[in-house]
Amino acid sequence: INMIQQVNVMQQTTQPAVKQTTRSTNDDFEKHLVGVNGESEEITVDKYGDKWKFGMSIGNSEFGEYFTKEQIEEWRKSIDNVDAPYSAFLTFVSDAQRRENIPGSISISYYDFRYLLEQGEIVNEQNVGFTEEIIKDRNWDFSVLLTETFGVRNVEKNKQQLDIMRAVMDLGMVSKDKGLMSPEDVRELLAKKKFKEQQLVLERAFEKKHLLQQQLQTNV
């Protein structure tokens, strides 16, 4: 439980939201964030620097604008239940903290972790192909790794956690030396995604203009 509390503290940040609206300054700021029905897709930032969407906190997530309401609800339950995905995340975060050895260093958001995992796209080619080497280097004993959560032993959860950790490493989200990608890595990845999206918009606009010119020439 202490580890979970520690990770939650490490995830706090003051990074600005992707889509930021007016900050609430009164004591009733949570009501402002949730809105009338909690259905707002717009990202807001509370007075503590946490981001909110659909009336739910998404912490310091960078990819928040891409999250659906269903995803956020599922990931919140994952944290509350300390299930296999969240247990895998805690293991990676703990490992990264030991390797960086920086007091007060900040973890990436669990929501970004889940989003990138579910996208299933390689995030860093340079980190791909080292899954077995990383496992051997860490000397992780998966037979006992977080098998007892709140005093309950769950072998099936353990197997799921191992599968998730392998998938995360196969996607290049973990480096041999530093471990789980940092918030800076996530922001860099987001910037690349934005650039690709912008390039796609420009390409489509060019194609549309080209087709229009062809139609005009044909009609002449």
Coordinates of N, CA and C in Angstrom, one line a residue:
I1 N 0.8 -1.2 0.0 CA 0.0 0.0 0.0 C 0.9 1.2 0.0
N2 N 2.0 1.2 0.8 CA 2.9 2.4 0.8 C 3.5 2.7 -0.6
M3 N 3.8 1.6 -1.3 CA 4.4 1.8 -2.7 C 3.3 2.5 -3.6
I4 N 2.1 2.0 -3.5 CA 1.0 2.6 -4.3 C 0.9 4.1 -3.9
Q5 N 0.9 4.5 -2.6 CA 0.8 5.8 -2.2 C 2.0 6.6 -2.7
Q6 N 3.2 6.0 -2.7 CA 4.4 6.7 -3.1 C 4.3 7.0 -4.6
V7 N 3.8 6.0 -5.4 CA 3.7 6.2 -6.9 C 2.7 7.3 -7.2
N8 N 1.6 7.4 -6.5 CA 0.6 8.4 -6.7 C 1.2 9.8 -6.4
V9 N 2.0 9.9 -5.4 CA 2.7 11.2 -5.1 C 3.6 11.6 -6.2
M10 N 4.4 10.5 -6.7 CA 5.4 10.8 -7.7 C 4.8 11.3 -9.0
Q11 N 3.5 10.9 -9.3 CA 2.9 11.2 -10.5 C 2.4 12.6 -10.6
Q12 N 2.4 13.3 -9.5 CA 1.9 14.7 -9.5 C 2.8 15.6 -10.2
T13 N 2.3 16.6 -11.0 CA 3.1 17.5 -11.8 C 2.3 18.7 -12.0
T14 N 3.0 19.8 -12.5 CA 2.4 21.0 -12.8 C 2.5 21.3 -14.3
Q15 N 2.7 20.3 -15.1 CA 2.7 20.5 -16.6 C 1.4 21.0 -17.1
P16 N 1.3 21.9 -18.0 CA 0.1 22.5 -18.5 C -0.7 21.4 -19.3
A17 N -2.0 21.5 -19.4 CA -2.8 20.6 -20.1 C -2.7 20.8 -21.6
V18 N -3.0 19.8 -22.4 CA -3.0 20.0 -23.8 C -4.1 21.0 -24.3
K19 N -5.3 20.8 -23.7 CA -6.3 21.8 -23.9 C -6.7 22.4 -22.5
Q20 N -6.3 23.6 -22.3 CA -6.4 24.1 -20.9 C -7.5 25.2 -20.9
T21 N -8.5 25.1 -20.0 CA -9.5 26.1 -19.9 C -9.2 26.9 -18.6
T22 N -10.1 27.8 -18.3 CA -9.8 28.7 -17.1 C -9.7 27.9 -15.8
R23 N -8.7 28.2 -15.0 CA -8.5 27.5 -13.8 C -9.6 28.0 -12.8
S24 N -10.1 27.1 -12.0 CA -11.0 27.4 -10.9 C -10.2 27.9 -9.7
T25 N -10.6 29.0 -9.1 CA -9.9 29.5 -8.0 C -10.7 29.5 -6.7
N26 N -11.9 29.1 -6.7 CA -12.7 29.1 -5.5 C -12.7 27.7 -4.9
D27 N -13.3 27.6 -3.8 CA -13.3 26.3 -3.0 C -14.2 25.2 -3.7
D28 N -15.0 25.7 -4.6 CA -16.0 24.7 -5.3 C -15.4 24.3 -6.6
F29 N -14.1 24.2 -6.8 CA -13.5 24.0 -8.1 C -13.8 22.6 -8.6
E30 N -14.0 21.6 -7.8 CA -14.3 20.3 -8.3 C -15.7 20.3 -9.0
K31 N -16.7 21.0 -8.5 CA -17.9 21.1 -9.2 C -17.8 21.8 -10.6
H32 N -16.9 22.7 -10.7 CA -16.6 23.4 -11.9 C -16.0 22.4 -12.9
L33 N -15.1 21.5 -12.4 CA -14.4 20.6 -13.3 C -15.4 19.5 -13.8
V34 N -16.2 19.0 -12.9 CA -17.1 17.9 -13.3 C -18.2 18.5 -14.2
G35 N -18.6 19.7 -14.0 CA -19.7 20.3 -14.9 C -21.0 19.8 -14.5
V36 N -22.0 20.1 -15.3 CA -23.4 19.8 -15.0 C -23.6 18.2 -15.0
N37 N -23.1 17.6 -16.0 CA -23.3 16.1 -16.1 C -22.0 15.3 -16.2
G38 N -20.8 16.0 -16.1 CA -19.6 15.3 -16.2 C -19.2 14.7 -17.5
E39 N -19.9 15.2 -18.6 CA -19.7 14.7 -19.9 C -18.7 15.6 -20.8
S40 N -18.1 16.6 -20.2 CA -17.2 17.5 -21.0 C -16.0 16.8 -21.4
E41 N -15.7 16.8 -22.7 CA -14.5 16.2 -23.3 C -13.3 17.2 -23.2
E42 N -13.6 18.4 -22.9 CA -12.5 19.4 -22.7 C -11.7 19.1 -21.5
I43 N -10.4 19.2 -21.6 CA -9.5 19.0 -20.5 C -9.3 20.3 -19.7
T44 N -9.5 20.1 -18.4 CA -9.4 21.2 -17.4 C -8.3 20.9 -16.4
V45 N -7.8 21.9 -15.8 CA -6.7 21.8 -14.8 C -7.1 22.4 -13.5
D46 N -7.0 21.6 -12.4 CA -7.5 22.1 -11.1 C -6.3 22.9 -10.5
K47 N -6.6 23.5 -9.3 CA -5.6 24.4 -8.6 C -4.4 23.6 -8.1
Y48 N -4.5 22.3 -8.2 CA -3.3 21.5 -7.8 C -2.5 21.0 -9.0
G49 N -2.9 21.4 -10.2 CA -2.2 21.0 -11.4 C -2.6 19.7 -12.0
D50 N -3.6 19.1 -11.4 CA -4.1 17.8 -12.0 C -5.1 18.1 -13.1
K51 N -5.0 17.2 -14.1 CA -5.9 17.4 -15.3 C -7.2 16.5 -15.1
W52 N -8.3 17.0 -15.6 CA -9.6 16.4 -15.5 C -10.2 16.3 -16.9
K53 N -10.9 15.2 -17.1 CA -11.7 15.0 -18.4 C -12.9 14.1 -18.1
F54 N -14.0 14.5 -18.6 CA -15.3 13.8 -18.4 C -15.6 13.7 -16.9
G55 N -15.1 14.8 -16.1 CA -15.4 14.8 -14.7 C -14.5 13.9 -13.9
M56 N -13.5 13.3 -14.5 CA -12.6 12.4 -13.9 C -11.1 12.8 -14.0
S57 N -10.4 12.6 -12.9 CA -9.0 13.0 -12.9 C -8.1 12.1 -13.8
I58 N -7.2 12.7 -14.6 CA -6.3 11.9 -15.4 C -4.9 12.3 -15.0
G59 N -4.7 12.9 -13.9 CA -3.4 13.1 -13.3 C -2.5 14.0 -14.2
N60 N -1.3 13.6 -14.5 CA -0.4 14.4 -15.3 C -0.3 13.9 -16.7
S61 N -1.3 13.2 -17.2 CA -1.3 12.6 -18.6 C -1.0 13.6 -19.7
E62 N -0.2 13.2 -20.6 CA 0.1 14.0 -21.8 C -0.8 13.7 -23.0
F63 N -1.3 12.5 -23.1 CA -2.1 12.1 -24.2 C -3.6 12.2 -23.9
G64 N -3.9 12.9 -22.9 CA -5.3 13.0 -22.4 C -6.3 13.3 -23.5
E65 N -6.0 14.2 -24.4 CA -7.0 14.6 -25.4 C -7.5 13.4 -26.3
Y66 N -6.7 12.3 -26.3 CA -7.1 11.1 -27.0 C -7.8 10.1 -26.2
F67 N -7.9 10.3 -24.9 CA -8.6 9.3 -24.1 C -10.1 9.3 -24.3
T68 N -10.8 8.2 -24.3 CA -12.2 8.1 -24.3 C -12.7 8.0 -22.9
K69 N -14.0 8.3 -22.7 CA -14.6 8.2 -21.4 C -14.5 6.7 -20.8
E70 N -14.7 5.8 -21.7 CA -14.7 4.4 -21.4 C -13.3 4.0 -20.9
Q71 N -12.3 4.5 -21.6 CA -10.9 4.1 -21.2 C -10.6 4.7 -19.8
I72 N -10.9 5.9 -19.6 CA -10.6 6.5 -18.3 C -11.3 5.8 -17.2
E73 N -12.6 5.4 -17.4 CA -13.3 4.6 -16.4 C -12.6 3.3 -16.1
E74 N -12.2 2.6 -17.2 CA -11.6 1.3 -17.0 C -10.3 1.5 -16.3
W75 N -9.5 2.5 -16.6 CA -8.2 2.6 -16.0 C -8.3 3.0 -14.5
R76 N -9.3 3.8 -14.2 CA -9.5 4.2 -12.8 C -9.8 2.9 -12.0
K77 N -10.7 2.1 -12.5 CA -11.0 0.8 -11.8 C -9.7 -0.1 -11.7
S78 N -8.9 0.0 -12.7 CA -7.6 -0.8 -12.7 C -6.8 -0.3 -11.5
I79 N -6.7 1.0 -11.2 CA -5.9 1.5 -10.1 C -6.6 1.1 -8.8
D80 N -7.9 1.3 -8.7 CA -8.6 0.9 -7.5 C -8.4 -0.5 -7.1
N81 N -8.4 -1.4 -8.1 CA -8.4 -2.8 -7.9 C -6.9 -3.4 -7.8
V82 N -6.0 -2.5 -8.1 CA -4.5 -2.9 -8.2 C -4.5 -4.2 -9.0
D83 N -5.0 -4.2 -10.2 CA -5.1 -5.4 -11.1 C -3.7 -5.6 -11.8
A84 N -3.7 -6.6 -12.7 CA -2.4 -7.0 -13.3 C -1.7 -5.8 -14.1
P85 N -2.5 -5.0 -14.9 CA -1.8 -3.9 -15.6 C -1.2 -2.9 -14.6
Y86 N -2.0 -2.6 -13.6 CA -1.5 -1.6 -12.6 C -0.3 -2.1 -11.8
S87 N -0.3 -3.4 -11.5 CA 0.8 -4.1 -10.8 C 2.0 -4.0 -11.6
A88 N 1.9 -4.3 -13.0 CA 3.0 -4.2 -13.9 C 3.6 -2.8 -13.9
F89 N 2.7 -1.8 -14.0 CA 3.1 -0.4 -13.9 C 3.9 -0.1 -12.7
L90 N 3.4 -0.5 -11.5 CA 4.1 -0.3 -10.3 C 5.5 -0.9 -10.3
T91 N 5.6 -2.1 -10.8 CA 6.9 -2.8 -10.9 C 7.9 -2.0 -11.8
F92 N 7.4 -1.5 -12.9 CA 8.3 -0.7 -13.8 C 8.7 0.6 -13.2
V93 N 7.7 1.3 -12.5 CA 8.0 2.6 -11.9 C 9.0 2.4 -10.8
S94 N 8.9 1.4 -10.0 CA 9.8 1.1 -8.9 C 11.2 0.9 -9.4
D95 N 11.3 0.1 -10.5 CA 12.6 -0.2 -11.1 C 13.2 1.1 -11.7
A96 N 12.4 1.9 -12.3 CA 12.9 3.1 -12.9 C 13.4 4.1 -11.9
Q97 N 12.7 4.2 -10.8 CA 13.1 5.1 -9.7 C 14.4 4.7 -9.1
R98 N 14.7 3.4 -8.9 CA 15.9 2.9 -8.4 C 17.1 3.2 -9.4
R99 N 16.8 3.1 -10.6 CA 17.9 3.2 -11.6 C 18.2 4.7 -11.8
E100 N 17.2 5.6 -11.8 CA 17.5 7.0 -11.9 C 18.1 7.6 -10.6
N101 N 17.6 7.0 -9.5 CA 18.1 7.5 -8.2 C 18.1 9.0 -8.0
I102 N 17.0 9.6 -8.5 CA 16.8 11.0 -8.3 C 15.7 11.3 -7.3
P103 N 16.0 11.9 -6.2 CA 14.9 12.1 -5.2 C 13.8 13.0 -5.8
G104 N 12.6 12.6 -5.5 CA 11.5 13.4 -6.0 C 11.2 13.3 -7.5
S105 N 11.9 12.4 -8.2 CA 11.6 12.3 -9.6 C 10.2 11.9 -9.9
I106 N 9.7 12.2 -11.1 CA 8.2 12.0 -11.4 C 8.0 10.9 -12.3
S107 N 7.0 10.1 -12.0 CA 6.7 8.9 -12.9 C 5.8 9.4 -14.0
I108 N 5.9 8.6 -15.1 CA 4.9 8.9 -16.2 C 3.5 8.5 -15.6
S109 N 2.5 9.1 -16.3 CA 1.1 8.8 -15.8 C 0.7 7.3 -16.2
Y110 N 0.0 6.7 -15.3 CA -0.5 5.4 -15.6 C -1.5 5.4 -16.8
Y111 N -2.2 6.5 -16.9 CA -3.1 6.6 -18.1 C -2.3 6.7 -19.4
D112 N -1.2 7.4 -19.4 CA -0.4 7.4 -20.6 C 0.2 6.0 -20.9
F113 N 0.6 5.3 -19.8 CA 1.1 3.9 -19.9 C 0.1 3.0 -20.5
R114 N -1.2 3.1 -20.1 CA -2.2 2.2 -20.6 C -2.5 2.6 -22.0
Y115 N -2.6 3.9 -22.3 CA -2.9 4.4 -23.7 C -1.9 3.8 -24.7
L116 N -0.6 4.0 -24.4 CA 0.4 3.6 -25.3 C 0.4 2.0 -25.5
L117 N 0.2 1.4 -24.4 CA 0.1 -0.1 -24.4 C -1.0 -0.6 -25.3
E118 N -2.2 0.0 -25.2 CA -3.3 -0.4 -25.9 C -3.3 0.0 -27.4
Q119 N -2.5 1.1 -27.7 CA -2.3 1.5 -29.1 C -1.5 0.4 -29.8
G120 N -0.6 -0.3 -29.1 CA 0.1 -1.4 -29.7 C 1.1 -1.1 -30.7
E121 N 1.6 0.2 -30.7 CA 2.6 0.6 -31.7 C 3.9 0.8 -31.0
I122 N 5.0 0.5 -31.7 CA 6.4 0.6 -31.1 C 6.6 2.1 -30.8
V123 N 7.0 2.4 -29.6 CA 7.3 3.8 -29.3 C 8.8 4.2 -29.4
N124 N 9.7 3.2 -29.4 CA 11.1 3.5 -29.5 C 11.8 2.3 -30.1
E125 N 12.2 2.4 -31.3 CA 12.8 1.3 -32.0 C 14.1 0.8 -31.3
Q126 N 14.8 1.8 -30.7 CA 16.1 1.5 -30.1 C 16.0 0.6 -28.9
N127 N 14.8 0.5 -28.3 CA 14.6 -0.3 -27.1 C 14.0 -1.6 -27.4
V128 N 13.7 -1.9 -28.7 CA 13.0 -3.1 -29.1 C 14.0 -4.3 -29.2
G129 N 13.6 -5.5 -28.8 CA 14.5 -6.6 -28.9 C 15.3 -7.0 -27.7
F130 N 15.0 -6.3 -26.6 CA 15.8 -6.6 -25.4 C 15.0 -7.1 -24.2
T131 N 13.8 -7.6 -24.5 CA 12.9 -8.0 -23.5 C 13.5 -9.1 -22.5
E132 N 14.1 -10.1 -23.1 CA 14.6 -11.2 -22.3 C 15.9 -10.7 -21.5
E133 N 16.7 -9.9 -22.2 CA 17.9 -9.3 -21.6 C 17.5 -8.5 -20.4
I134 N 16.4 -7.7 -20.5 CA 16.0 -6.8 -19.4 C 15.5 -7.6 -18.2
I135 N 14.7 -8.7 -18.5 CA 14.2 -9.5 -17.5 C 15.4 -10.2 -16.7
K136 N 16.3 -10.7 -17.5 CA 17.5 -11.4 -16.8 C 18.3 -10.4 -16.0
D137 N 18.5 -9.2 -16.5 CA 19.3 -8.1 -15.8 C 18.6 -7.7 -14.5
R138 N 17.3 -7.6 -14.5 CA 16.6 -7.2 -13.3 C 16.5 -8.4 -12.3
N139 N 16.6 -9.6 -12.8 CA 16.5 -10.8 -12.0 C 15.1 -10.8 -11.3
W140 N 14.1 -10.5 -12.1 CA 12.7 -10.5 -11.6 C 12.3 -12.0 -11.4
D141 N 11.8 -12.3 -10.2 CA 11.2 -13.6 -10.0 C 9.7 -13.5 -10.1
F142 N 9.2 -13.9 -11.3 CA 7.8 -13.7 -11.5 C 6.9 -14.7 -10.8
S143 N 7.5 -15.7 -10.1 CA 6.7 -16.6 -9.4 C 6.2 -16.0 -8.1
V144 N 6.9 -14.9 -7.6 CA 6.5 -14.3 -6.4 C 6.2 -12.8 -6.6
L145 N 6.5 -12.3 -7.8 CA 6.4 -10.8 -8.0 C 4.9 -10.3 -7.8
L146 N 4.8 -9.6 -6.8 CA 3.5 -9.0 -6.4 C 2.3 -10.0 -6.4
T147 N 2.6 -11.2 -6.0 CA 1.6 -12.2 -6.0 C 0.6 -12.0 -4.8
E148 N 1.1 -11.4 -3.8 CA 0.3 -11.2 -2.6 C 0.0 -9.7 -2.5
T149 N -1.2 -9.3 -3.0 CA -1.7 -8.0 -2.9 C -2.7 -7.9 -1.8
F150 N -2.5 -7.2 -0.8 CA -3.3 -7.1 0.4 C -3.5 -8.5 1.0
G151 N -2.5 -9.3 1.0 CA -2.5 -10.6 1.7 C -3.1 -11.7 0.9
V152 N -3.5 -11.4 -0.4 CA -4.2 -12.4 -1.2 C -3.2 -12.8 -2.3
R153 N -3.0 -14.1 -2.5 CA -2.1 -14.7 -3.5 C -3.0 -15.0 -4.7
N154 N -2.5 -14.5 -5.9 CA -3.3 -14.6 -7.1 C -2.3 -15.0 -8.3
V155 N -2.2 -16.3 -8.5 CA -1.3 -16.8 -9.6 C -1.7 -16.4 -10.9
E156 N -3.0 -16.4 -11.2 CA -3.5 -16.0 -12.6 C -3.2 -14.5 -12.8
K157 N -3.4 -13.7 -11.8 CA -3.0 -12.3 -12.0 C -1.5 -12.1 -12.3
N158 N -0.7 -13.0 -11.7 CA 0.7 -12.9 -11.9 C 1.1 -13.2 -13.3
K159 N 0.4 -14.2 -13.9 CA 0.7 -14.6 -15.3 C 0.3 -13.5 -16.2
Q160 N -0.9 -12.8 -15.9 CA -1.3 -11.7 -16.7 C -0.3 -10.5 -16.6
Q161 N 0.2 -10.3 -15.4 CA 1.2 -9.3 -15.2 C 2.4 -9.5 -16.0
L162 N 2.9 -10.7 -16.1 CA 4.1 -11.0 -16.8 C 3.8 -10.8 -18.3
D163 N 2.7 -11.2 -18.8 CA 2.3 -11.0 -20.2 C 2.3 -9.5 -20.6
I164 N 1.8 -8.7 -19.7 CA 1.7 -7.3 -19.9 C 3.1 -6.6 -19.9
M165 N 3.9 -7.1 -18.9 CA 5.3 -6.5 -18.9 C 6.1 -6.9 -20.1
R166 N 5.9 -8.1 -20.6 CA 6.6 -8.4 -21.9 C 6.1 -7.6 -23.0
A167 N 4.8 -7.3 -23.1 CA 4.2 -6.5 -24.2 C 4.8 -5.1 -24.1
V168 N 4.9 -4.6 -22.9 CA 5.4 -3.2 -22.7 C 6.8 -3.1 -23.2
M169 N 7.6 -4.1 -22.9 CA 9.0 -4.1 -23.3 C 9.2 -4.4 -24.8
D170 N 8.3 -5.2 -25.3 CA 8.3 -5.5 -26.8 C 8.0 -4.2 -27.6
L171 N 7.2 -3.3 -27.0 CA 6.9 -2.0 -27.6 C 8.0 -1.0 -27.5
G172 N 9.0 -1.3 -26.8 CA 10.1 -0.3 -26.6 C 9.9 0.8 -25.6
M173 N 9.0 0.5 -24.6 CA 8.6 1.5 -23.6 C 9.6 1.4 -22.4
V174 N 10.5 0.4 -22.5 CA 11.5 0.2 -21.4 C 12.9 0.1 -22.0
S175 N 13.8 0.9 -21.4 CA 15.2 0.8 -21.9 C 16.0 0.0 -20.9
K176 N 17.1 -0.6 -21.4 CA 17.9 -1.5 -20.6 C 18.5 -0.7 -19.4
D177 N 18.9 0.5 -19.6 CA 19.6 1.3 -18.6 C 18.7 2.0 -17.6
K178 N 17.8 2.8 -18.2 CA 16.9 3.6 -17.3 C 15.6 3.1 -17.0
G179 N 15.2 2.0 -17.6 CA 13.9 1.5 -17.3 C 12.7 2.1 -18.0
L180 N 11.6 2.2 -17.4 CA 10.3 2.7 -18.0 C 10.6 4.2 -18.5
M181 N 10.0 4.5 -19.7 CA 10.1 5.8 -20.3 C 9.7 6.9 -19.3
S182 N 10.4 8.0 -19.5 CA 10.2 9.2 -18.6 C 9.1 10.1 -19.1
P183 N 8.6 11.0 -18.3 CA 7.6 12.0 -18.8 C 8.2 12.8 -20.0
E184 N 9.5 13.0 -20.0 CA 10.1 13.7 -21.1 C 10.0 12.9 -22.4
D185 N 10.1 11.6 -22.3 CA 10.0 10.7 -23.4 C 8.6 10.7 -23.9
V186 N 7.6 10.8 -23.0 CA 6.2 10.8 -23.4 C 5.9 12.1 -24.2
R187 N 6.4 13.2 -23.7 CA 6.1 14.5 -24.3 C 6.8 14.5 -25.7
E188 N 8.0 13.9 -25.8 CA 8.6 13.9 -27.1 C 7.8 13.0 -28.1
L189 N 7.3 11.9 -27.6 CA 6.4 11.0 -28.4 C 5.2 11.7 -28.9
L190 N 4.6 12.5 -28.0 CA 3.4 13.3 -28.3 C 3.7 14.3 -29.4
A191 N 4.8 15.0 -29.3 CA 5.2 16.0 -30.3 C 5.4 15.3 -31.7
K192 N 5.9 14.1 -31.7 CA 6.1 13.4 -33.0 C 4.7 13.0 -33.5
K193 N 3.8 12.6 -32.7 CA 2.4 12.3 -33.1 C 1.7 13.5 -33.7
K194 N 1.9 14.6 -33.0 CA 1.3 15.9 -33.5 C 1.8 16.3 -34.8
F195 N 3.1 16.1 -35.0 CA 3.8 16.4 -36.3 C 3.2 15.6 -37.4
K196 N 3.1 14.3 -37.1 CA 2.6 13.4 -38.2 C 1.2 13.7 -38.5
E197 N 0.4 14.1 -37.5 CA -1.0 14.4 -37.8 C -1.1 15.7 -38.6
Q198 N -0.2 16.6 -38.3 CA -0.2 17.9 -39.1 C 0.2 17.6 -40.5
Q199 N 1.2 16.7 -40.7 CA 1.7 16.4 -42.0 C 0.6 15.7 -42.8
L200 N -0.2 14.9 -42.2 CA -1.3 14.2 -42.8 C -2.4 15.2 -43.3
V201 N -2.7 16.2 -42.4 CA -3.7 17.2 -42.8 C -3.2 18.0 -44.0
L202 N -1.9 18.3 -44.0 CA -1.4 19.1 -45.2 C -1.4 18.2 -46.4
E203 N -1.1 17.0 -46.3 CA -1.1 16.1 -47.5 C -2.5 15.9 -48.0
R204 N -3.5 15.8 -47.1 CA -4.9 15.7 -47.6 C -5.4 17.0 -48.2
A205 N -4.9 18.1 -47.7 CA -5.3 19.4 -48.3 C -4.7 19.6 -49.6
F206 N -3.5 19.1 -49.8 CA -2.8 19.2 -51.1 C -3.5 18.3 -52.1
E207 N -3.9 17.1 -51.7 CA -4.6 16.2 -52.6 C -5.9 16.7 -53.0
K208 N -6.6 17.4 -52.1 CA -7.9 17.9 -52.4 C -7.8 19.1 -53.3
K209 N -6.8 19.9 -53.1 CA -6.5 21.0 -54.1 C -6.2 20.5 -55.4
H210 N -5.3 19.5 -55.5 CA -4.9 18.9 -56.8 C -6.1 18.4 -57.6
L211 N -7.0 17.6 -56.9 CA -8.2 17.1 -57.5 C -9.1 18.2 -58.0
L212 N -9.2 19.3 -57.2 CA -10.1 20.4 -57.6 C -9.5 21.0 -58.9
Q213 N -8.2 21.2 -58.9 CA -7.6 21.8 -60.1 C -7.8 20.9 -61.3
Q214 N -7.7 19.6 -61.2 CA -8.0 18.7 -62.3 C -9.4 18.8 -62.8
Q215 N -10.4 18.9 -61.8 CA -11.8 19.0 -62.2 C -12.0 20.3 -63.0
L216 N -11.4 21.4 -62.5 CA -11.5 22.7 -63.2 C -11.0 22.7 -64.6
Q217 N -9.8 22.0 -64.8 CA -9.2 21.9 -66.1 C -10.1 21.0 -67.0
T218 N -10.7 20.0 -66.5 CA -11.5 19.1 -67.2 C -12.8 19.8 -67.7
N219 N -13.3 20.7 -66.9 CA -14.5 21.5 -67.2 C -14.3 22.6 -68.2
V220 N -13.0 23.0 -68.4 CA -12.7 24.1 -69.3 C -13.0 23.7 -70.7

